[in-house]
Short mmCIF file of C-alpha atoms and ligand atoms in Angstrom, two decimals:
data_model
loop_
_atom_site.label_atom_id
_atom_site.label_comp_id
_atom_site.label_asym_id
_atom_site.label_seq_id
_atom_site.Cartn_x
_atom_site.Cartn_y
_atom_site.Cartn_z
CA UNK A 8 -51.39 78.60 42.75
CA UNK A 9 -51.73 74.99 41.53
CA UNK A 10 -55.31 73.80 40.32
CA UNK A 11 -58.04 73.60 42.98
CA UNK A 12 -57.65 69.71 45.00
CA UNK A 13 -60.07 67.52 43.48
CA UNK A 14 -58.87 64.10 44.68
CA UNK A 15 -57.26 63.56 47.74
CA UNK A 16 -55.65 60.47 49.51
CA UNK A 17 -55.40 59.36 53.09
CA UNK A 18 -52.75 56.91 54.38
CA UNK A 19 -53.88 54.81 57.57
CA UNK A 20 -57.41 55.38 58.46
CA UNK A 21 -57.19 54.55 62.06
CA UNK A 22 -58.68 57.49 65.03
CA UNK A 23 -57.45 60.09 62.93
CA UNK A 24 -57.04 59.00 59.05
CA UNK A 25 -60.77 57.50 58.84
CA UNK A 26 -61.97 60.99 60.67
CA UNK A 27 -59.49 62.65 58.38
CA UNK A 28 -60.94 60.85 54.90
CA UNK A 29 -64.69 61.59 56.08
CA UNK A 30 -63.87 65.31 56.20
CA UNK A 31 -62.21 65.11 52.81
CA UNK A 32 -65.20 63.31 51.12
CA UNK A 33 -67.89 65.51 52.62
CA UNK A 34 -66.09 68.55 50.95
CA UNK A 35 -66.87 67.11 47.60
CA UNK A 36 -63.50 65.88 46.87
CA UNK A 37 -62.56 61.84 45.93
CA UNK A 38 -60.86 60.78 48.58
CA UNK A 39 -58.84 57.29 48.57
CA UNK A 40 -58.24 55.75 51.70
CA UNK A 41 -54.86 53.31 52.04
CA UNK A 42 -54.37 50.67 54.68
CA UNK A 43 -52.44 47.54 55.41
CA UNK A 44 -55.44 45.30 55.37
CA UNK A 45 -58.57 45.32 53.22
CA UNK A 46 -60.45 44.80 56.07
CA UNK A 47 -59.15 47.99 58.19
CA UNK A 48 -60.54 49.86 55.01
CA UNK A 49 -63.88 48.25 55.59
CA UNK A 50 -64.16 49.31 59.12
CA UNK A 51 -63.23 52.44 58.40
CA UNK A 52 -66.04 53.22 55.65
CA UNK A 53 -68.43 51.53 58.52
CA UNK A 54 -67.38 53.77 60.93
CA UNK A 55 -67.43 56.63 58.32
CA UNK A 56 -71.34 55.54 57.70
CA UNK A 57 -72.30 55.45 60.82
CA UNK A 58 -71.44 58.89 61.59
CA UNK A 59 -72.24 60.19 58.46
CA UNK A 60 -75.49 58.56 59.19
CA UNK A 61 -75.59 60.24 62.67
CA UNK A 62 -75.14 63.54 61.23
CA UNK A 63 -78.39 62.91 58.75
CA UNK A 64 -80.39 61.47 61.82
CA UNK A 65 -79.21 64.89 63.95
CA UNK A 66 -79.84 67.78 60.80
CA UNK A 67 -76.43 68.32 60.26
CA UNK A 68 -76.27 67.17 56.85
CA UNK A 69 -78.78 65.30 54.38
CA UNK A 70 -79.27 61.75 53.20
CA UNK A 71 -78.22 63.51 49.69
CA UNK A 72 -75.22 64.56 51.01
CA UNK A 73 -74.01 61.47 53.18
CA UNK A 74 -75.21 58.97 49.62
CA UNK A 75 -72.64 61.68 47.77
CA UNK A 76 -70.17 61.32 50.43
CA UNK A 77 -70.50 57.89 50.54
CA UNK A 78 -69.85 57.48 46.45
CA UNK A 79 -67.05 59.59 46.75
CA UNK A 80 -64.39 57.14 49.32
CA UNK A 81 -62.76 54.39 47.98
CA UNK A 82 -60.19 52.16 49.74
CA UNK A 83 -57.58 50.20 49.11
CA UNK A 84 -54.30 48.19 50.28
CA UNK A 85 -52.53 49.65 47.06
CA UNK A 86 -50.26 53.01 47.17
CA UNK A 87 -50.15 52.92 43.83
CA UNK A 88 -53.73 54.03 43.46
CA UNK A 89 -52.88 57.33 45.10
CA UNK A 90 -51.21 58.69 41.60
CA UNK A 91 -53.79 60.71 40.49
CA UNK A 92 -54.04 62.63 43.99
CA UNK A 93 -53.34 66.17 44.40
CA UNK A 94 -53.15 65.37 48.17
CA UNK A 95 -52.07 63.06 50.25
CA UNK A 96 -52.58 63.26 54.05
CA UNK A 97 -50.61 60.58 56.13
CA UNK A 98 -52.33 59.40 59.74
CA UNK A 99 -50.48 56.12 59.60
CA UNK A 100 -48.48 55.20 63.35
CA UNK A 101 -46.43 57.69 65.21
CA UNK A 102 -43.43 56.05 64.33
CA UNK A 103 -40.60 58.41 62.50
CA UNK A 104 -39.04 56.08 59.82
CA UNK A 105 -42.40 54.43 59.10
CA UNK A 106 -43.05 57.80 58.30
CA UNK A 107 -40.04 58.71 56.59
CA UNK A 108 -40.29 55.32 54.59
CA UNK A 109 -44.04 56.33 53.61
CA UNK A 110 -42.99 59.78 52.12
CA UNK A 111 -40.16 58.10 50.25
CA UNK A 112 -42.53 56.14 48.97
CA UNK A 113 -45.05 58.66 48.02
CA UNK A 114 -42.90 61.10 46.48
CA UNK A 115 -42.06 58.53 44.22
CA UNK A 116 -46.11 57.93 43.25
CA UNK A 117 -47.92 61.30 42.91
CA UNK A 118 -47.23 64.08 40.82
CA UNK A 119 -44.69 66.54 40.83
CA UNK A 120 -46.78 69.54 41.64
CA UNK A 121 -48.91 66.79 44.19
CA UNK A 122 -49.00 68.27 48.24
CA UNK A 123 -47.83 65.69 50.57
CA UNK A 124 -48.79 66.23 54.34
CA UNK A 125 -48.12 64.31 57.98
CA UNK A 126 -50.73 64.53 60.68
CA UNK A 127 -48.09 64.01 63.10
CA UNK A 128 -48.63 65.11 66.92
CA UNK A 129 -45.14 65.10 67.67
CA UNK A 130 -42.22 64.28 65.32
CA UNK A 131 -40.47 66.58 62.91
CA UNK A 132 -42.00 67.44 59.92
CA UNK A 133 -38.45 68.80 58.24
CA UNK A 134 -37.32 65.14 59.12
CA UNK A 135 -40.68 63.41 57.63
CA UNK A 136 -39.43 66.08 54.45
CA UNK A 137 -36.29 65.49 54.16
CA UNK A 138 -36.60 62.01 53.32
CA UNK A 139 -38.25 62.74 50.07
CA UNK A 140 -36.62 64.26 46.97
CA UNK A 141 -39.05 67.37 46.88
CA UNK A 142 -39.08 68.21 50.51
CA UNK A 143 -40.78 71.90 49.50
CA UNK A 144 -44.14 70.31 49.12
CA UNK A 145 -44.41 68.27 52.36
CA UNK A 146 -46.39 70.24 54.92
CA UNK A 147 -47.96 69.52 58.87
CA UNK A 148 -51.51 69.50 58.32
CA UNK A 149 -52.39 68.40 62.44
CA UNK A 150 -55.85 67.73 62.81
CA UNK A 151 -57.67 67.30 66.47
CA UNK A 152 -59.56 64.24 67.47
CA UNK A 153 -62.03 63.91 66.38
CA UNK A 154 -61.22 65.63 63.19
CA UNK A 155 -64.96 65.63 62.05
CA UNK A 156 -65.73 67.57 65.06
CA UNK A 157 -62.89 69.44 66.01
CA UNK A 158 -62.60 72.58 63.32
CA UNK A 159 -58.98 73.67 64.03
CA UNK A 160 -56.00 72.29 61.98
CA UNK A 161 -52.53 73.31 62.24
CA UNK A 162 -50.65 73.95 58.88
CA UNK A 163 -46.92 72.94 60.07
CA UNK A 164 -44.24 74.86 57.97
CA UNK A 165 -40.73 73.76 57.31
CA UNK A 166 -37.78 75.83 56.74
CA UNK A 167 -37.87 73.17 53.22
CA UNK A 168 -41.36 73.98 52.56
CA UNK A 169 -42.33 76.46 49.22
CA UNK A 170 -45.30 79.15 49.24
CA UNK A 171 -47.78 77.54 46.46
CA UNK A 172 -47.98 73.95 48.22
CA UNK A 173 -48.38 75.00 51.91
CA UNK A 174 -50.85 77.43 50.89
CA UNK A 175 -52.35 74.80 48.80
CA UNK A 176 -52.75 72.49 52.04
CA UNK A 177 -53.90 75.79 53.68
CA UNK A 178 -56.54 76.32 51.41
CA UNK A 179 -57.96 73.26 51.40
CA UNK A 180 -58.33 72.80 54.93
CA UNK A 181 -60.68 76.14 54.99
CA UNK A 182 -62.37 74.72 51.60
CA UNK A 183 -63.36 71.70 54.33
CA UNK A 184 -64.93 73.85 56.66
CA UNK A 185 -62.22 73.77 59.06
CA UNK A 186 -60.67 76.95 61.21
CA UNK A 187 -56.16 76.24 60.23
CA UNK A 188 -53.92 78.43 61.38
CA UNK A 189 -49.92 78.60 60.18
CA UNK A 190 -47.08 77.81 62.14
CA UNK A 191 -43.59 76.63 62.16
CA UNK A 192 -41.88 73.65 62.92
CA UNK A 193 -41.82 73.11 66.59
CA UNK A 194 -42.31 70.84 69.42
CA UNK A 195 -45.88 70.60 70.07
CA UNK A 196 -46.96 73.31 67.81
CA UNK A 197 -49.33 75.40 68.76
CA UNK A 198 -52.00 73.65 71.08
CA UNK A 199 -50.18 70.51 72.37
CA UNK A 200 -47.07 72.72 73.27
CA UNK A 201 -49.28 74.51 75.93
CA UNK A 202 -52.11 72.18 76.64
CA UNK A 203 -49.71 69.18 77.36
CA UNK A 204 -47.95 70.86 80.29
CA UNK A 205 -51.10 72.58 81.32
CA UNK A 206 -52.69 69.40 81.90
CA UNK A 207 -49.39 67.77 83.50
CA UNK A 208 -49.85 70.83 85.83
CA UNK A 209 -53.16 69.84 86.41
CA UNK A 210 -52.85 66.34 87.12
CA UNK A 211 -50.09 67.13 89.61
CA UNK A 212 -52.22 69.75 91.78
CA UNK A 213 -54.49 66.56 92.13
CA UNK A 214 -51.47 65.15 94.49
CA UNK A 215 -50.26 68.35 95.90
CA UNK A 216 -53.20 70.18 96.86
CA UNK A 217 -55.25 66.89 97.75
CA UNK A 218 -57.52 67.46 95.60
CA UNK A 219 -60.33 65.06 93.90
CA UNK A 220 -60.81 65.08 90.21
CA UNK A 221 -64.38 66.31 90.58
CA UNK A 222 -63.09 69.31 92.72
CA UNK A 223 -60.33 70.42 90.10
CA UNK A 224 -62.47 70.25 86.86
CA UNK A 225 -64.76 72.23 88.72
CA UNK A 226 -62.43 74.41 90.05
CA UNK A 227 -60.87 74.97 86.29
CA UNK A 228 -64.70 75.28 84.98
CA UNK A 229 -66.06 77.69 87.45
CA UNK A 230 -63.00 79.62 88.27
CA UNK A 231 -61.19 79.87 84.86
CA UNK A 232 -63.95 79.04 82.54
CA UNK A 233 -62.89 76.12 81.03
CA UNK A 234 -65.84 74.25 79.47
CA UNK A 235 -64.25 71.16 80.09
CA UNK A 236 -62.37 69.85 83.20
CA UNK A 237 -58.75 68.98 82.83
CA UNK A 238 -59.75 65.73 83.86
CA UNK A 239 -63.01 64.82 81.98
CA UNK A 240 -60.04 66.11 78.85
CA UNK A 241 -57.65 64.10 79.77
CA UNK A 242 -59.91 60.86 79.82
CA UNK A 243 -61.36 62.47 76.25
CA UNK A 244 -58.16 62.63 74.83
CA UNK A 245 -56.94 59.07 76.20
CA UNK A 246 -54.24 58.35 79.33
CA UNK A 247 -52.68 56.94 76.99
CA UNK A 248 -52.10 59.18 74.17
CA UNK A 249 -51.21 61.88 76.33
CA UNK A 250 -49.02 60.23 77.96
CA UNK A 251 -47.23 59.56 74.53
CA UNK A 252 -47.71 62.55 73.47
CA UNK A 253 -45.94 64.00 76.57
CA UNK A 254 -43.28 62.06 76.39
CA UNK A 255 -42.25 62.85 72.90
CA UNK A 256 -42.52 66.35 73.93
CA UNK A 257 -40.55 65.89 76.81
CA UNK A 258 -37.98 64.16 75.26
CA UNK A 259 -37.81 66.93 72.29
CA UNK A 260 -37.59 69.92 74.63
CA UNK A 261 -36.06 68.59 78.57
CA UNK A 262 -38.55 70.59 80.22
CA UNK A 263 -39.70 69.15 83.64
CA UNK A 264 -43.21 70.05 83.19
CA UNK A 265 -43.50 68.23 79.73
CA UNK A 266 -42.72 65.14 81.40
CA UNK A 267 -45.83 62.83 81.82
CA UNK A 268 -46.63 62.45 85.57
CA UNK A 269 -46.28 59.38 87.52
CA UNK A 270 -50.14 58.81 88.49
CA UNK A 271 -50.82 59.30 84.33
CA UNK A 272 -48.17 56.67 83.75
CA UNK A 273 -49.69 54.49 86.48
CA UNK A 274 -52.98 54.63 85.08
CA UNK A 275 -52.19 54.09 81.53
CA UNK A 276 -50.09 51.05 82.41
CA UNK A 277 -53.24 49.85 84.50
CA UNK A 278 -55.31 50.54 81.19
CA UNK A 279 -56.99 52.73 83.39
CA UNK A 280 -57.09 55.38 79.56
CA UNK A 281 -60.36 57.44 80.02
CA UNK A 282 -63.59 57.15 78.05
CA UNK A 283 -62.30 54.38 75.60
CA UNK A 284 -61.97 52.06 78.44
CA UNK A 285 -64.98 52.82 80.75
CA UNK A 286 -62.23 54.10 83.26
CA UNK A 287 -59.90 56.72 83.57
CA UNK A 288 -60.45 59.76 86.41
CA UNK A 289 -63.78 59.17 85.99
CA UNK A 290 -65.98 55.89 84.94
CA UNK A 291 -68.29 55.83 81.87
CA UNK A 292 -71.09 53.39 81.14
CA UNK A 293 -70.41 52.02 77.66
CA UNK A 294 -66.67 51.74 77.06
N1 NAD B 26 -55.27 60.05 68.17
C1 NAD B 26 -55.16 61.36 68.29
O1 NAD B 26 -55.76 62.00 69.17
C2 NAD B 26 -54.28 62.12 67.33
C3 NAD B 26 -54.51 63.50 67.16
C4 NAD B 26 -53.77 64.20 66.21
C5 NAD B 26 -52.79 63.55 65.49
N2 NAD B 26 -52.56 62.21 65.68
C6 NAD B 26 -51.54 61.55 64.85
O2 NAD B 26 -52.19 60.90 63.79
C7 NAD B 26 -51.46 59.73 63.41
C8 NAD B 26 -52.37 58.52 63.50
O3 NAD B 26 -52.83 58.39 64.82
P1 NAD B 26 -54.12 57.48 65.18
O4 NAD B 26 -54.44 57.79 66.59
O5 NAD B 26 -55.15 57.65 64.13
O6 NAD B 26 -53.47 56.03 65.08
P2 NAD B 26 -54.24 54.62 64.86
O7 NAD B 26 -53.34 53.59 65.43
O8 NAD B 26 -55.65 54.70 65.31
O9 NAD B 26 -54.27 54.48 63.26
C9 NAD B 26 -53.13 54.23 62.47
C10 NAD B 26 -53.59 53.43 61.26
O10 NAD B 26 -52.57 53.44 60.28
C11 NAD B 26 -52.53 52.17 59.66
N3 NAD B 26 -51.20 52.02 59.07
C12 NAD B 26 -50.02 51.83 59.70
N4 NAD B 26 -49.02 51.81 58.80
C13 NAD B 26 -49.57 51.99 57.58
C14 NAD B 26 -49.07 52.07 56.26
N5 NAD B 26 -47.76 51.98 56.02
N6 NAD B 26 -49.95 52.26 55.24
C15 NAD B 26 -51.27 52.38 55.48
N7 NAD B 26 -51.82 52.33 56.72
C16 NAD B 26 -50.98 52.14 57.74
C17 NAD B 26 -52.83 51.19 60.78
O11 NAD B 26 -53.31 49.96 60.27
C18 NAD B 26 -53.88 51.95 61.59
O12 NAD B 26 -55.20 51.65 61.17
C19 NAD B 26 -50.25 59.69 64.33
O13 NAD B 26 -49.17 60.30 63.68
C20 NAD B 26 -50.70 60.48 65.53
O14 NAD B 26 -49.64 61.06 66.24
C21 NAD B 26 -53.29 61.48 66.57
#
């Protein structure tokens, strides 16, 4: 195995890459954050403090801890800086040859024995590989929004990918406190492969069975035990994202179900995208 991660970089610290970066630099390690703009590096370290902050105010971690956090995230609007990274996590726009272009790019920057990894939701993560020259060490490592929160992380294997860096990117994600599990290659994965047409299912027994959003999350809550209602999820997650993310999955396996349904299209054209708006099934008070 290659020498334990000490310094890891994050690419794009939007939703996912600045929730991505905080989990990084509260396990100890330097993390560099990259983005297009200086200032989209300063909002992310604000938004990083201010949850970092939250955790202090609610016992979850110390002021110690956050100040050491804190110290250890730097960003900047230079790739270059990434060099001395044992591993770089990409959360930069769904978008396959921005992607591609990145890795390119990045292969060309760290070091040989250096892990890169995609946070994709939906595209290939052979196709993200294959655009580098080492394509063994380019793994999935799909965190859940919000990563911070959410312990599970998917480490995506390629039929490219060799033993030492995958279980490198494996072994860091439990070293962060997080619950991964392995899989292959595939449409979807592991949890958006059956939660995305489960909740297309759901969303389309509103219509057919006449029922109101209040009465199915209940129904799924008090009948199947879900802690959440398919509904209440949905406007977690965001219309909108699901809606891409359906799509993509649609489009990479034909199935009917995968297919986002017309009233989830409707309301994400409408802006109607759940909690982020104030409006989605249900209405929220601030935004
Ligand atoms: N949002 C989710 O729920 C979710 C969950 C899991 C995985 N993902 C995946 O994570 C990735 C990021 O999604 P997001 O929701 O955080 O998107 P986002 O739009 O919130 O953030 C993307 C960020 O990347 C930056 N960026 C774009 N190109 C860049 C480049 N070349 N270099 C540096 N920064 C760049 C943008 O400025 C932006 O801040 C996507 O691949 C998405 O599919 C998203």
């Amino acid at each position: 195995m290659g020498a334990e991660i000490a310094r890891v970089g994050v690419v794009g610290l939007g939703t996912m890459g600045a929730g991505i970066a905080q989990v990084c630099a509260q396990a100890g390690v330097e993390t560099i954050g990259v983005e297009v703009r200086e200032e989209l590096g300063e909002r992310a370290r604000e938004r990083i403090a201010h949850y970092l902050g939250r955790g202090v105010e609610k016992g979850r971690l110390t002021g110690a801890e956050r100040d050491a956090a804190l110290a250890g995230f730097h960003t900047t609007t230079d790739r270059g800086d990434l060099a001395g990274c044992d591993l770089v996590i990409e959360a930069i726009v769904e978008d396959l040859d921005a992607k591609r272009e990145l890795f390119r790019e990045l292969d060309g920057i760290v070091a040989p024995d250096a892990v890169l990894a995609t946070n994709t939701s939906a595209l290939s993560v052979t196709e993200i590989a294959r655009a580098t020259e080492h394509p063994g060490r380019v793994v999935g490592m799909h965190f859940f929004n919000p990563a911070p929160v959410l312990p599970l992380v998917e480490i995506v294997r390629t039929e490219l990918a060799a033993d030492e860096p995958y279980e490198r990117a494996y072994a860091f994600a439990e070293r962060a406190g997080k619950e991964p599990v392995r899989c292959r290659d595939t449409p979807g994965f592991i949890v958006n492969r059956i939660l995305i047409p489960l909740l297309n299912d759901c969303v389309r027994v509103l219509d057919e069975a006449g029922v109101t959003p209040e009465d199915l999350d209940r129904a799924m809550r008090f009948g199947a035990g879900w802690p959440i209602g398919p509904c209440a999820l949905v406007d977690l997650i965001g219309v909108d994202i699901h809606v891409h993310a359906s799509a993509a999955l649609h489009e990479a396996l034909g199935e009917p179900r995968m297919a986002p349904p017309d009233r989830l299209v409707r309301m994400a054209e409408g802006g109607e995208l759940g909690r982020k708006t104030g409006r989605g099934f249900f209405t929220y008070e601030s935004g």
